[in-house]
PDB file of C-alpha atoms in Angstrom:
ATOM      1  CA  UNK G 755      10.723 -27.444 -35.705  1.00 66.00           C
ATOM      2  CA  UNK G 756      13.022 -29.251 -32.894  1.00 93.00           C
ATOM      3  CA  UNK G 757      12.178 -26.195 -30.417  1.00 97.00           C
ATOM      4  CA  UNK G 758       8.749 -24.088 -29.819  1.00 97.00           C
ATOM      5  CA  UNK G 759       9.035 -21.305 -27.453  1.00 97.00           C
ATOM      6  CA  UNK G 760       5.685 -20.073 -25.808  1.00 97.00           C
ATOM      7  CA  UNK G 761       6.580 -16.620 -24.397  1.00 97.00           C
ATOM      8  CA  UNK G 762       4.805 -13.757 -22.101  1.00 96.00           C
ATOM      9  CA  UNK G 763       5.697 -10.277 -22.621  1.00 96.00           C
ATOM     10  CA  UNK G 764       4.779  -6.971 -20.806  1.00 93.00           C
ATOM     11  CA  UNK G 765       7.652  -4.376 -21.197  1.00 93.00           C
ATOM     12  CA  UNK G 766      10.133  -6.915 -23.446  1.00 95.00           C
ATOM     13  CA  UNK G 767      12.381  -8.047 -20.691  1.00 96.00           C
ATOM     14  CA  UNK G 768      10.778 -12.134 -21.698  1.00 97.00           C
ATOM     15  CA  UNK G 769      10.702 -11.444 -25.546  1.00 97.00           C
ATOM     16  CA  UNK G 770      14.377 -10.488 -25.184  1.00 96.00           C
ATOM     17  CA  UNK G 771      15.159 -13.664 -23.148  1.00 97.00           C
ATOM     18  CA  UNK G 772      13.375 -16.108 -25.536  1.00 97.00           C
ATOM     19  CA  UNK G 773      15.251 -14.796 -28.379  1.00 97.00           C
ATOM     20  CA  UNK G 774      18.077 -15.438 -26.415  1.00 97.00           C
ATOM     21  CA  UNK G 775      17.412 -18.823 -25.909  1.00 97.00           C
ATOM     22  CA  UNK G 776      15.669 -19.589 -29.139  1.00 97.00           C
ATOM     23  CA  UNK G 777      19.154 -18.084 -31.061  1.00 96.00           C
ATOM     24  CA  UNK G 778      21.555 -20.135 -29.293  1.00 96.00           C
ATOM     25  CA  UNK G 779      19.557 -23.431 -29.722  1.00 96.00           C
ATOM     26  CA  UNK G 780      18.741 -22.763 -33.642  1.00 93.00           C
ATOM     27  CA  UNK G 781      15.529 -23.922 -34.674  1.00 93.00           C
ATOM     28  CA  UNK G 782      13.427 -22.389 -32.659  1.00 96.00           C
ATOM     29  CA  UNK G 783      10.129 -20.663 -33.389  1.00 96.00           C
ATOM     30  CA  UNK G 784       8.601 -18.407 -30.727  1.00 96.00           C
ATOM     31  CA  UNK G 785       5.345 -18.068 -30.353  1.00 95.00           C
ATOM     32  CA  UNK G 786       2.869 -15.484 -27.983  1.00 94.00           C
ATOM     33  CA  UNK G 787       0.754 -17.214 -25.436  1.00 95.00           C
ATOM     34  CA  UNK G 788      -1.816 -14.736 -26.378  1.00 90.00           C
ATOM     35  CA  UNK G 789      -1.892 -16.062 -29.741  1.00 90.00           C
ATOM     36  CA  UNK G 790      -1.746 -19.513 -29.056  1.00 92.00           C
ATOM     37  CA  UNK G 791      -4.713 -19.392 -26.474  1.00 91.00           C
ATOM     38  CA  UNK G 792      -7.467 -18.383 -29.310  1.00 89.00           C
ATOM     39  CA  UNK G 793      -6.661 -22.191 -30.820  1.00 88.00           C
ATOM     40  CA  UNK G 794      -5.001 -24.523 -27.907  1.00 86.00           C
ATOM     41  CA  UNK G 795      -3.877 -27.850 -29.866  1.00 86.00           C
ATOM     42  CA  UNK G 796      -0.772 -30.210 -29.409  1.00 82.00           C
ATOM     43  CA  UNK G 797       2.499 -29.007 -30.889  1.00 88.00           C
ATOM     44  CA  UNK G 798       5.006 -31.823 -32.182  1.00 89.00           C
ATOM     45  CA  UNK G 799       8.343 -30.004 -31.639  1.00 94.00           C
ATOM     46  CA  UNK G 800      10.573 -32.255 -28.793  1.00 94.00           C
ATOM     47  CA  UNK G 801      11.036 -29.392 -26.955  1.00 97.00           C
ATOM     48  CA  UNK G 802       8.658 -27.165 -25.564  1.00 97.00           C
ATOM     49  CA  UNK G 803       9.666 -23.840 -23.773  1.00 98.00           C
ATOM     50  CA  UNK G 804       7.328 -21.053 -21.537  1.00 98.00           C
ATOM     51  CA  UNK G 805       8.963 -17.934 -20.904  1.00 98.00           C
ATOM     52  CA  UNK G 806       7.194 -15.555 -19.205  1.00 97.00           C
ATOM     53  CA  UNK G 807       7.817 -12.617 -16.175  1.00 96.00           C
ATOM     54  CA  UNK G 808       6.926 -13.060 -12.558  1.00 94.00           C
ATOM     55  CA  UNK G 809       3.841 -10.201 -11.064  1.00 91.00           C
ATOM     56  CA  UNK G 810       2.992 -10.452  -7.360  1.00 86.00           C
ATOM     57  CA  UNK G 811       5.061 -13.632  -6.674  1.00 86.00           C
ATOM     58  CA  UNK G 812       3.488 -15.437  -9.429  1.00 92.00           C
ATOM     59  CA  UNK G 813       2.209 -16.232 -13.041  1.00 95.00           C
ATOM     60  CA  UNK G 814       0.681 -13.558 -14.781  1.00 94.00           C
ATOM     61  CA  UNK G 815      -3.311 -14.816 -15.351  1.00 93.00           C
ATOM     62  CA  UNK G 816      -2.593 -15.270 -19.319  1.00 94.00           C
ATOM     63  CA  UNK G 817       0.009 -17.770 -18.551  1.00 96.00           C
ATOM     64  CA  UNK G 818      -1.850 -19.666 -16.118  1.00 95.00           C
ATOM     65  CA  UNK G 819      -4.535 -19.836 -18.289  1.00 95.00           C
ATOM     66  CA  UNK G 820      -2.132 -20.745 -21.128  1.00 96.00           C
ATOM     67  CA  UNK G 821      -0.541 -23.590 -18.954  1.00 96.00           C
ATOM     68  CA  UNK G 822      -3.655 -24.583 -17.926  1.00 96.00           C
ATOM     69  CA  UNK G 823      -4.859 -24.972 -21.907  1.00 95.00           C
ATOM     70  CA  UNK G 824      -1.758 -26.790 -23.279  1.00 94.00           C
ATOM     71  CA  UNK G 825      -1.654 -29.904 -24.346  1.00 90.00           C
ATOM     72  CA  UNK G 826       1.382 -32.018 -24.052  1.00 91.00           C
ATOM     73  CA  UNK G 827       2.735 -34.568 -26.228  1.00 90.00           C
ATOM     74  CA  UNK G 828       4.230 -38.038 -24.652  1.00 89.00           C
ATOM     75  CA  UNK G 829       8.252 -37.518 -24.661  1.00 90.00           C
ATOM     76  CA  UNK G 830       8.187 -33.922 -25.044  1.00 95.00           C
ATOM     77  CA  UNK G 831      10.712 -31.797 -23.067  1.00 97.00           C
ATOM     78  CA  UNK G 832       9.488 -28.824 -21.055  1.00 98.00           C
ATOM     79  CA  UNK G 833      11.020 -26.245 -19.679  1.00 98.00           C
ATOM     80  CA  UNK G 834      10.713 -22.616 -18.573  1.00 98.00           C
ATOM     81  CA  UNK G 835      12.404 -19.617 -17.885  1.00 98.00           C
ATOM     82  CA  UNK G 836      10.976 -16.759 -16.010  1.00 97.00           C
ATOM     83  CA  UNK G 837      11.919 -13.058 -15.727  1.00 96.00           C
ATOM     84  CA  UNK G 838      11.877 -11.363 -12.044  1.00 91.00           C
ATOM     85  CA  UNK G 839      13.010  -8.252 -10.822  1.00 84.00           C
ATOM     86  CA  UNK G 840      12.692  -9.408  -7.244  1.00 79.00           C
ATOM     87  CA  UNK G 841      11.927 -13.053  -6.465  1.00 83.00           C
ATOM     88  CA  UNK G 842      10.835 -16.169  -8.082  1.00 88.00           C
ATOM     89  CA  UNK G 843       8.864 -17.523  -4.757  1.00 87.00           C
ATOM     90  CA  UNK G 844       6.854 -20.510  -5.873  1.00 90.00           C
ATOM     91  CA  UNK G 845       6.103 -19.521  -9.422  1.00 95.00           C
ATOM     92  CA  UNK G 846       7.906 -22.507 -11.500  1.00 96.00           C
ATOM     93  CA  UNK G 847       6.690 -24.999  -8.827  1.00 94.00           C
ATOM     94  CA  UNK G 848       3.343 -23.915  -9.444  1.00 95.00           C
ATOM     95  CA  UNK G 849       3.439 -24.365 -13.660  1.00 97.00           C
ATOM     96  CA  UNK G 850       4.631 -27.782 -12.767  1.00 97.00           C
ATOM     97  CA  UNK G 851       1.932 -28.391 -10.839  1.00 95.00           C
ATOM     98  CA  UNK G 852      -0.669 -27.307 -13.630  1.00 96.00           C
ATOM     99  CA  UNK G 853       1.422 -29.266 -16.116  1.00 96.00           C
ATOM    100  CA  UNK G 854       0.977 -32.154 -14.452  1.00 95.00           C
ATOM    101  CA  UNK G 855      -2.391 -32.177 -14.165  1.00 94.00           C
ATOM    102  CA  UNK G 856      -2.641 -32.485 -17.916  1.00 90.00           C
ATOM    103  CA  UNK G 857      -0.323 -35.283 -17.972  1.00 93.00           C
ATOM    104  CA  UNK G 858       3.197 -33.107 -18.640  1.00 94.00           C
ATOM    105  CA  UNK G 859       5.529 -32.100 -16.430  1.00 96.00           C
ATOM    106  CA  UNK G 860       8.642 -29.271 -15.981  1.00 97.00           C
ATOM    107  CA  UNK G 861      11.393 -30.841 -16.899  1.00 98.00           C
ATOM    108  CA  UNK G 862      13.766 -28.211 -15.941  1.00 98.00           C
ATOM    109  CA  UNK G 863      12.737 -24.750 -14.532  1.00 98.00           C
ATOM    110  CA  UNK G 864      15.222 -21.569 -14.517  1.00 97.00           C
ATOM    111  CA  UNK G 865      14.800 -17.842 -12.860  1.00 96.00           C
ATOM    112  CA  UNK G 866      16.527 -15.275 -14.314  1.00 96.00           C
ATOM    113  CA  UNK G 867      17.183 -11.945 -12.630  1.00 93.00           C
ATOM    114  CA  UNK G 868      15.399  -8.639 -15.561  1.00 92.00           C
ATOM    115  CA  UNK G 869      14.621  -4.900 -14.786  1.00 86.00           C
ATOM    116  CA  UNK G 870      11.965  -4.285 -12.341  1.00 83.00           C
ATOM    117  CA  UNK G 871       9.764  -2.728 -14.361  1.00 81.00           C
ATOM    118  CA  UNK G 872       6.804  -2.639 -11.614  1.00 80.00           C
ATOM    119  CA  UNK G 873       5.384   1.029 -11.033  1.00 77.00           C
ATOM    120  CA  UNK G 874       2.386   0.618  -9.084  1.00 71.00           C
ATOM    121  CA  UNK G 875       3.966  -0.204  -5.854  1.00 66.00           C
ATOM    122  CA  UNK G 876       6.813   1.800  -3.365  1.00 59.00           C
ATOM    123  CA  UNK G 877      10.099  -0.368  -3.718  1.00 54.00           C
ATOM    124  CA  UNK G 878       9.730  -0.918   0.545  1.00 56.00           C
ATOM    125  CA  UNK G 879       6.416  -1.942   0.817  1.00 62.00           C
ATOM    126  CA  UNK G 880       5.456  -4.707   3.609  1.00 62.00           C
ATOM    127  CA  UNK G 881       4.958  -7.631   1.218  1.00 64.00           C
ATOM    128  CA  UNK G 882       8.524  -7.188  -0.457  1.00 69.00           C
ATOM    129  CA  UNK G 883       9.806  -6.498   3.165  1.00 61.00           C
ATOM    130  CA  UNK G 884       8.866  -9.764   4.611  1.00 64.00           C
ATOM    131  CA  UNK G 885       9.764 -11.655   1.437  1.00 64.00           C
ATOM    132  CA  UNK G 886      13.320  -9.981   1.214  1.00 68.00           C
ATOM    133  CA  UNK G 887      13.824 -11.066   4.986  1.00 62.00           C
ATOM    134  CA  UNK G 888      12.596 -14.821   4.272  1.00 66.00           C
ATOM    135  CA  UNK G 889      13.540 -15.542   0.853  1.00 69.00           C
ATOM    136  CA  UNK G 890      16.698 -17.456   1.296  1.00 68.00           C
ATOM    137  CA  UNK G 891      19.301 -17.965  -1.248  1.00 68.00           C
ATOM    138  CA  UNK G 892      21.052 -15.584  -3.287  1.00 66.00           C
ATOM    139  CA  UNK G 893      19.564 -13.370  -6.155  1.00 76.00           C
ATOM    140  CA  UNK G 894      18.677 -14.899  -9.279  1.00 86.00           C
ATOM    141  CA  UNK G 895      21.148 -13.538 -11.928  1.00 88.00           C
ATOM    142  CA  UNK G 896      20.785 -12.086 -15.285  1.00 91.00           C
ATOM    143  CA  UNK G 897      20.246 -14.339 -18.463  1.00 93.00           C
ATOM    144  CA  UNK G 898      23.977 -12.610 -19.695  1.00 94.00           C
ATOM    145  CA  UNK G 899      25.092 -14.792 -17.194  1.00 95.00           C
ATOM    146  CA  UNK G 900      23.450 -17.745 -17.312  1.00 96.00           C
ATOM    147  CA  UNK G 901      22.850 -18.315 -20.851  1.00 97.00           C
ATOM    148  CA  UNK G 902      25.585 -21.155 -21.098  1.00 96.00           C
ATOM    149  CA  UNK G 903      24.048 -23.006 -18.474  1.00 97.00           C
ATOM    150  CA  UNK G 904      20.570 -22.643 -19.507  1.00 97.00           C
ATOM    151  CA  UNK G 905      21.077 -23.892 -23.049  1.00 97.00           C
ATOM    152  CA  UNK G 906      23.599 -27.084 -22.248  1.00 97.00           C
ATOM    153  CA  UNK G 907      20.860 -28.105 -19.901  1.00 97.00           C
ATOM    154  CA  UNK G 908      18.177 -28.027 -22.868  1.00 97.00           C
ATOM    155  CA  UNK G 909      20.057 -29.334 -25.462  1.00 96.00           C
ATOM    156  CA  UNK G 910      21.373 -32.255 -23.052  1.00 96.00           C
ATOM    157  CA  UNK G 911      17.546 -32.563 -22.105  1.00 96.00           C
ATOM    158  CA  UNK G 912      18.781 -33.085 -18.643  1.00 97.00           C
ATOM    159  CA  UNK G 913      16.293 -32.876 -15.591  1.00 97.00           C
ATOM    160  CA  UNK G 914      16.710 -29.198 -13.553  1.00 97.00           C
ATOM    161  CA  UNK G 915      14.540 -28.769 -11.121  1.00 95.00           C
ATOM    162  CA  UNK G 916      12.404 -25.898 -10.658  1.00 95.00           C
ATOM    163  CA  UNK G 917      14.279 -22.542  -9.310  1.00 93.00           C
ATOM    164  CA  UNK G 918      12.507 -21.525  -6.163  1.00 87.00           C
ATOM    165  CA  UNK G 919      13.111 -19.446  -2.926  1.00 79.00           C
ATOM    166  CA  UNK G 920      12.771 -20.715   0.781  1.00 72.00           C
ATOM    167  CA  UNK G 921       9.828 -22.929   1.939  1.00 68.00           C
ATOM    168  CA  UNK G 922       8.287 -19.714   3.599  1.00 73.00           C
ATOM    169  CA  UNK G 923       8.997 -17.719   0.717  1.00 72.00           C
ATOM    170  CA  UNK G 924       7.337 -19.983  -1.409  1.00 74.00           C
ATOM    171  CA  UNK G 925       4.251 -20.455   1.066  1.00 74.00           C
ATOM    172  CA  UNK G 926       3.727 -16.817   1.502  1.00 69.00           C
ATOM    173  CA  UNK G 927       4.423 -15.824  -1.880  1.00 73.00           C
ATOM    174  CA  UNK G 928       1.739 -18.271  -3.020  1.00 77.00           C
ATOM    175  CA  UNK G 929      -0.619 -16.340  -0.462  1.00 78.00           C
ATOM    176  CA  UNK G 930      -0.056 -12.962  -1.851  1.00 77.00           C
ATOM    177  CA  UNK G 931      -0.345 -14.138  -5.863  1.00 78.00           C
ATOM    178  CA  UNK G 932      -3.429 -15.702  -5.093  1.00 79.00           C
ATOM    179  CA  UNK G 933      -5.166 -12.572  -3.253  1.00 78.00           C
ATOM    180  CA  UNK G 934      -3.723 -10.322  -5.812  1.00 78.00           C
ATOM    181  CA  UNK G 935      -5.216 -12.491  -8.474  1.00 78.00           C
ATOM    182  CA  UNK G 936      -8.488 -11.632  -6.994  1.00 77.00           C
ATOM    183  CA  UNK G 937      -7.918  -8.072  -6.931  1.00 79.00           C
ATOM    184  CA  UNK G 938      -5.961  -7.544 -10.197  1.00 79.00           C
ATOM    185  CA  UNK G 939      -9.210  -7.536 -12.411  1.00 81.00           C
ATOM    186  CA  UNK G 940     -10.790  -4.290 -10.887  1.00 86.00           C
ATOM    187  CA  UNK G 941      -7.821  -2.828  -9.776  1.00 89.00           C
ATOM    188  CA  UNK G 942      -7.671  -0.838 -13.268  1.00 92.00           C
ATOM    189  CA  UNK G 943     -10.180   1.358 -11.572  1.00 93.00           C
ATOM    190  CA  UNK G 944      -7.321   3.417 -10.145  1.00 93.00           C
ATOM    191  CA  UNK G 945      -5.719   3.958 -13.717  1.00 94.00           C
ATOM    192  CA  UNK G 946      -5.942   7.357 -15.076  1.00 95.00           C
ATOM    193  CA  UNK G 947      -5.081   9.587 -18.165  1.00 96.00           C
ATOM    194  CA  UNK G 948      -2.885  12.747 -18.386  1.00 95.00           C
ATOM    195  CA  UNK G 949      -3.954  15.804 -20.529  1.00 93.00           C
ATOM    196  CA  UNK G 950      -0.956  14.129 -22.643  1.00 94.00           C
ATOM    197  CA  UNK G 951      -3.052  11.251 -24.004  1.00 95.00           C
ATOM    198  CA  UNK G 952      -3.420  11.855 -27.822  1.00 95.00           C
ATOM    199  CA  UNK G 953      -5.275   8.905 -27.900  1.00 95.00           C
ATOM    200  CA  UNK G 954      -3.344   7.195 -30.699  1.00 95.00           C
ATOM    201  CA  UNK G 955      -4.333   3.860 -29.182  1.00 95.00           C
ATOM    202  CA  UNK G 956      -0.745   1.934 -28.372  1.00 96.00           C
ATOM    203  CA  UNK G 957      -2.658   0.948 -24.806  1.00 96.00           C
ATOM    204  CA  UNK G 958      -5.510  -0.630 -26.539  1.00 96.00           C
ATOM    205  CA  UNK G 959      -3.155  -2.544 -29.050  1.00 95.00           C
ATOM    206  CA  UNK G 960      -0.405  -3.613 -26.207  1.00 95.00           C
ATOM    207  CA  UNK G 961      -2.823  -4.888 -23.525  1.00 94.00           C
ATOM    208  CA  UNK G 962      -2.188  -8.722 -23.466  1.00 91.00           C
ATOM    209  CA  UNK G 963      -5.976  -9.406 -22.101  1.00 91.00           C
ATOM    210  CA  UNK G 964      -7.712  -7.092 -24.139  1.00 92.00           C
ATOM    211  CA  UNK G 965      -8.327  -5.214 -21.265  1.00 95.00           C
ATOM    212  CA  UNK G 966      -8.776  -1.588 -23.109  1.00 96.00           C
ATOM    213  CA  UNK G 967     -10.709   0.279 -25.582  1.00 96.00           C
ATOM    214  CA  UNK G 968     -10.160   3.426 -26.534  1.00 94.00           C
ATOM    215  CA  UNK G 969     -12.881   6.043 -25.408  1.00 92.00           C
ATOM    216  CA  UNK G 970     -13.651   9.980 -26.523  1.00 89.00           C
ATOM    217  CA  UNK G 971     -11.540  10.831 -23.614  1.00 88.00           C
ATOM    218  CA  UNK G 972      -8.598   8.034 -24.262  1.00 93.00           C
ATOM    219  CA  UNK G 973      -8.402   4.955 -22.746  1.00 96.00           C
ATOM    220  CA  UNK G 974     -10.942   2.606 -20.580  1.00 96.00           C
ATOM    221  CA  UNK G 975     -10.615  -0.475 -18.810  1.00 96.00           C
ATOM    222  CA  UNK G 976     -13.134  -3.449 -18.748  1.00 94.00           C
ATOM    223  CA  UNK G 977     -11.564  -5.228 -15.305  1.00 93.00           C
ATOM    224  CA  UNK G 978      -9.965  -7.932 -16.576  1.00 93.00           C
ATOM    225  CA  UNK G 979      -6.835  -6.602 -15.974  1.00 93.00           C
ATOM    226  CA  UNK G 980      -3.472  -8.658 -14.871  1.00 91.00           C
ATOM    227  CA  UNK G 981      -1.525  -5.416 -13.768  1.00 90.00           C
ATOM    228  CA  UNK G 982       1.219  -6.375 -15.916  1.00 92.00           C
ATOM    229  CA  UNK G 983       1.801  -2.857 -16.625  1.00 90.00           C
ATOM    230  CA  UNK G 984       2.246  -2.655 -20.725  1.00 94.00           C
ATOM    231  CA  UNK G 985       0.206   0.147 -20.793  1.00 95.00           C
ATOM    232  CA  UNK G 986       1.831   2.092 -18.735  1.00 95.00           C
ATOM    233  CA  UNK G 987       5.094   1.332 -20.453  1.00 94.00           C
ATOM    234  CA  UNK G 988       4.155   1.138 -23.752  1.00 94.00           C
ATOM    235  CA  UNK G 989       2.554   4.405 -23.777  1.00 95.00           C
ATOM    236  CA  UNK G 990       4.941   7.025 -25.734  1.00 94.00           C
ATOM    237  CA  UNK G 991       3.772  10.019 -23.898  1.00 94.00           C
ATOM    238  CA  UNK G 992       3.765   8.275 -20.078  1.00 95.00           C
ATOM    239  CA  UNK G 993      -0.223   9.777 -19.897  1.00 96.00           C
ATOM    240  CA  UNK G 994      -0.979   6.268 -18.275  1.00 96.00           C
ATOM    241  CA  UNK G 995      -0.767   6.691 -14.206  1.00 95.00           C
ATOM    242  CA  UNK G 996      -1.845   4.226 -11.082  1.00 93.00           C
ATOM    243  CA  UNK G 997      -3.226   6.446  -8.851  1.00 91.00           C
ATOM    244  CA  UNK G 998      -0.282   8.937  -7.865  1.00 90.00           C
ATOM    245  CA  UNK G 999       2.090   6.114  -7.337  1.00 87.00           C
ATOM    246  CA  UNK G1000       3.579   6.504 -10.683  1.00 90.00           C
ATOM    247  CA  UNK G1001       3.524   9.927 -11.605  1.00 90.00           C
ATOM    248  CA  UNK G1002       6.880  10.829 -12.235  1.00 89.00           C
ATOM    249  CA  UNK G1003       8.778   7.218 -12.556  1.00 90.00           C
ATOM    250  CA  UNK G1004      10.819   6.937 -15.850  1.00 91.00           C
ATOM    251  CA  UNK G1005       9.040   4.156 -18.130  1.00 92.00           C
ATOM    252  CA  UNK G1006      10.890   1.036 -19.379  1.00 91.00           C
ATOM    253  CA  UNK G1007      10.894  -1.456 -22.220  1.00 88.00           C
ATOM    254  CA  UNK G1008      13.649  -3.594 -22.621  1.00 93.00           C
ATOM    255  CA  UNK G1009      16.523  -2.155 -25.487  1.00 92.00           C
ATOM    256  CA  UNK G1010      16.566  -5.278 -27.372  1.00 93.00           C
ATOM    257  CA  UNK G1011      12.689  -5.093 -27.873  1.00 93.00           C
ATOM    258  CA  UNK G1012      10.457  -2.163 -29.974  1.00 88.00           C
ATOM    259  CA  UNK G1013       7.068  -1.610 -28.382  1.00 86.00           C
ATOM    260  CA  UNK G1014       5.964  -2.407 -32.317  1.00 87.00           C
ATOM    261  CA  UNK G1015       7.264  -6.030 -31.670  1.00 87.00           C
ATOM    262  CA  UNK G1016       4.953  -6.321 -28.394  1.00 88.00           C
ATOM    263  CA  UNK G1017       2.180  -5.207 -29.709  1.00 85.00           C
ATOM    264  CA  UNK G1018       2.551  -7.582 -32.492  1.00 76.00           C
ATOM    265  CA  UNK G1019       3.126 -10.043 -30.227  1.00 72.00           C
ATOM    266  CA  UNK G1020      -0.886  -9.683 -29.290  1.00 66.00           C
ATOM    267  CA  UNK G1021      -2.240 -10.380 -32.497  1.00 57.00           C
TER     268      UNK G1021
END
């Protein structure tokens, strides 16, 4: 296999996009982080891809840990491509950095522009505010559009460096990721269940950390949660709310993806 594509998945937007990518290079074989964290080991493909979505100006926790686990081969070509409905801030500079503490490196780092698929917070809320007033630089635009680009760059194996946002953006982005990171794993406490919930377990199965098991009264979470918000989505009668914030907000996956194929994506 010339191509191995590690990919992160909440509502489909970064399954769609690695298919993308992994049809117009050909031999490609994508594989879930979740999947590949249970047995961390070198892979020998020449090219070695992380596609993932951005939460709270940052990496979701499963692929830091997943960057943090993998194990690079000398000559292989890295790259990534992450999903964000809003901005990138310093997320690709920071997988460099953990890359390069296990003797890789990003070789070329691309931000796409996806839904924003992110319930739990009003659209105007002060951290977005700030960052949309010191961000710099235009919008990152939709994989559509920049699918040409993306793929002459990998199969040249030329150098791109790593698609970022203003110094300030990137500082205080950093900030925020890192305090939500702290608060993410209790913060399912404010999750809670409709009279809807027939408890047929999608939440349970979709949850990329294991987070949930499924109670007498439907769902319960264990705090280790990355508020990446698959349960929310994935759940086909929308009984899944955060706090009041949600109630009433249409839920998304992306077209292109089936919630089956996420939640085989966590096997």
């Amino acid at each position: 296999m010339n191509t191995t594509i590690f990919y992160f998945s909440a509502t489909g937007n970064s399954l769609a996009a690695a298919r993308r990518i992994a049809s117009e290079l050909g031999d490609a074989e994508l594989v879930p982080m979740s999947e590949a964290l249970k047995d961390p080991k070198p892979v020998g493909s020449t090219r070695i891809g992380f596609v993932f979505p951005v939460i709270a100006f940052g990496m979701p926790r499963t692929v830091a840990e997943f960057a943090r686990s993998f194990i690079p081969n000398p000559g292989q070509y890295t790259f990534a491509v992450t999903t964000c409905g809003g901005t990138p801030a310093g997320t690709l500079t920071e997988l460099d950095r953990i890359l390069r503490k296990n003797g890789g490196r990003l070789d070329a780092g691309f931000a796409v522009k996806a839904h924003d698929n992110c319930l739990i917070m009003e659209p105007e809320n002060c951290m977005t505010w700030i960052m949309n007033r010191i961000r710099g630089g235009a919008d990152p635009l939709p994989i559509e559009e920049r699918i040409g680009e993306i793929v002459e760059v990998l199969r040249s194996r030329r150098s791109h460096g790593p698609e970022t946002n203003s110094w300030a953006a990137r500082v205080f982005g950093t900030a925020i990721h890192g305090l939500a990171m702290m608060g993410f794993k209790s913060a399912d406490k404010r999750y809670w269940v409709e009279e809807s919930c027939t408890r047929c377990g999608t939440c349970e199965r979709i949850c990329p950390r294991g987070n949930i098991r499924l109670g007498e009264n439907g769902p319960v979470w264990n705090h280790d949660c990355q508020l990446c918000n698959a349960c929310i989505h994935g759940c086909p009668h929308a009984a899944i709310q955060y706090e009041k914030v949600s109630v009433g907000k249409p839920r998304y996956h992306h077209p292109k993806v089936d919630v089956k194929d996420l939640i085989g994506s966590r096997a």
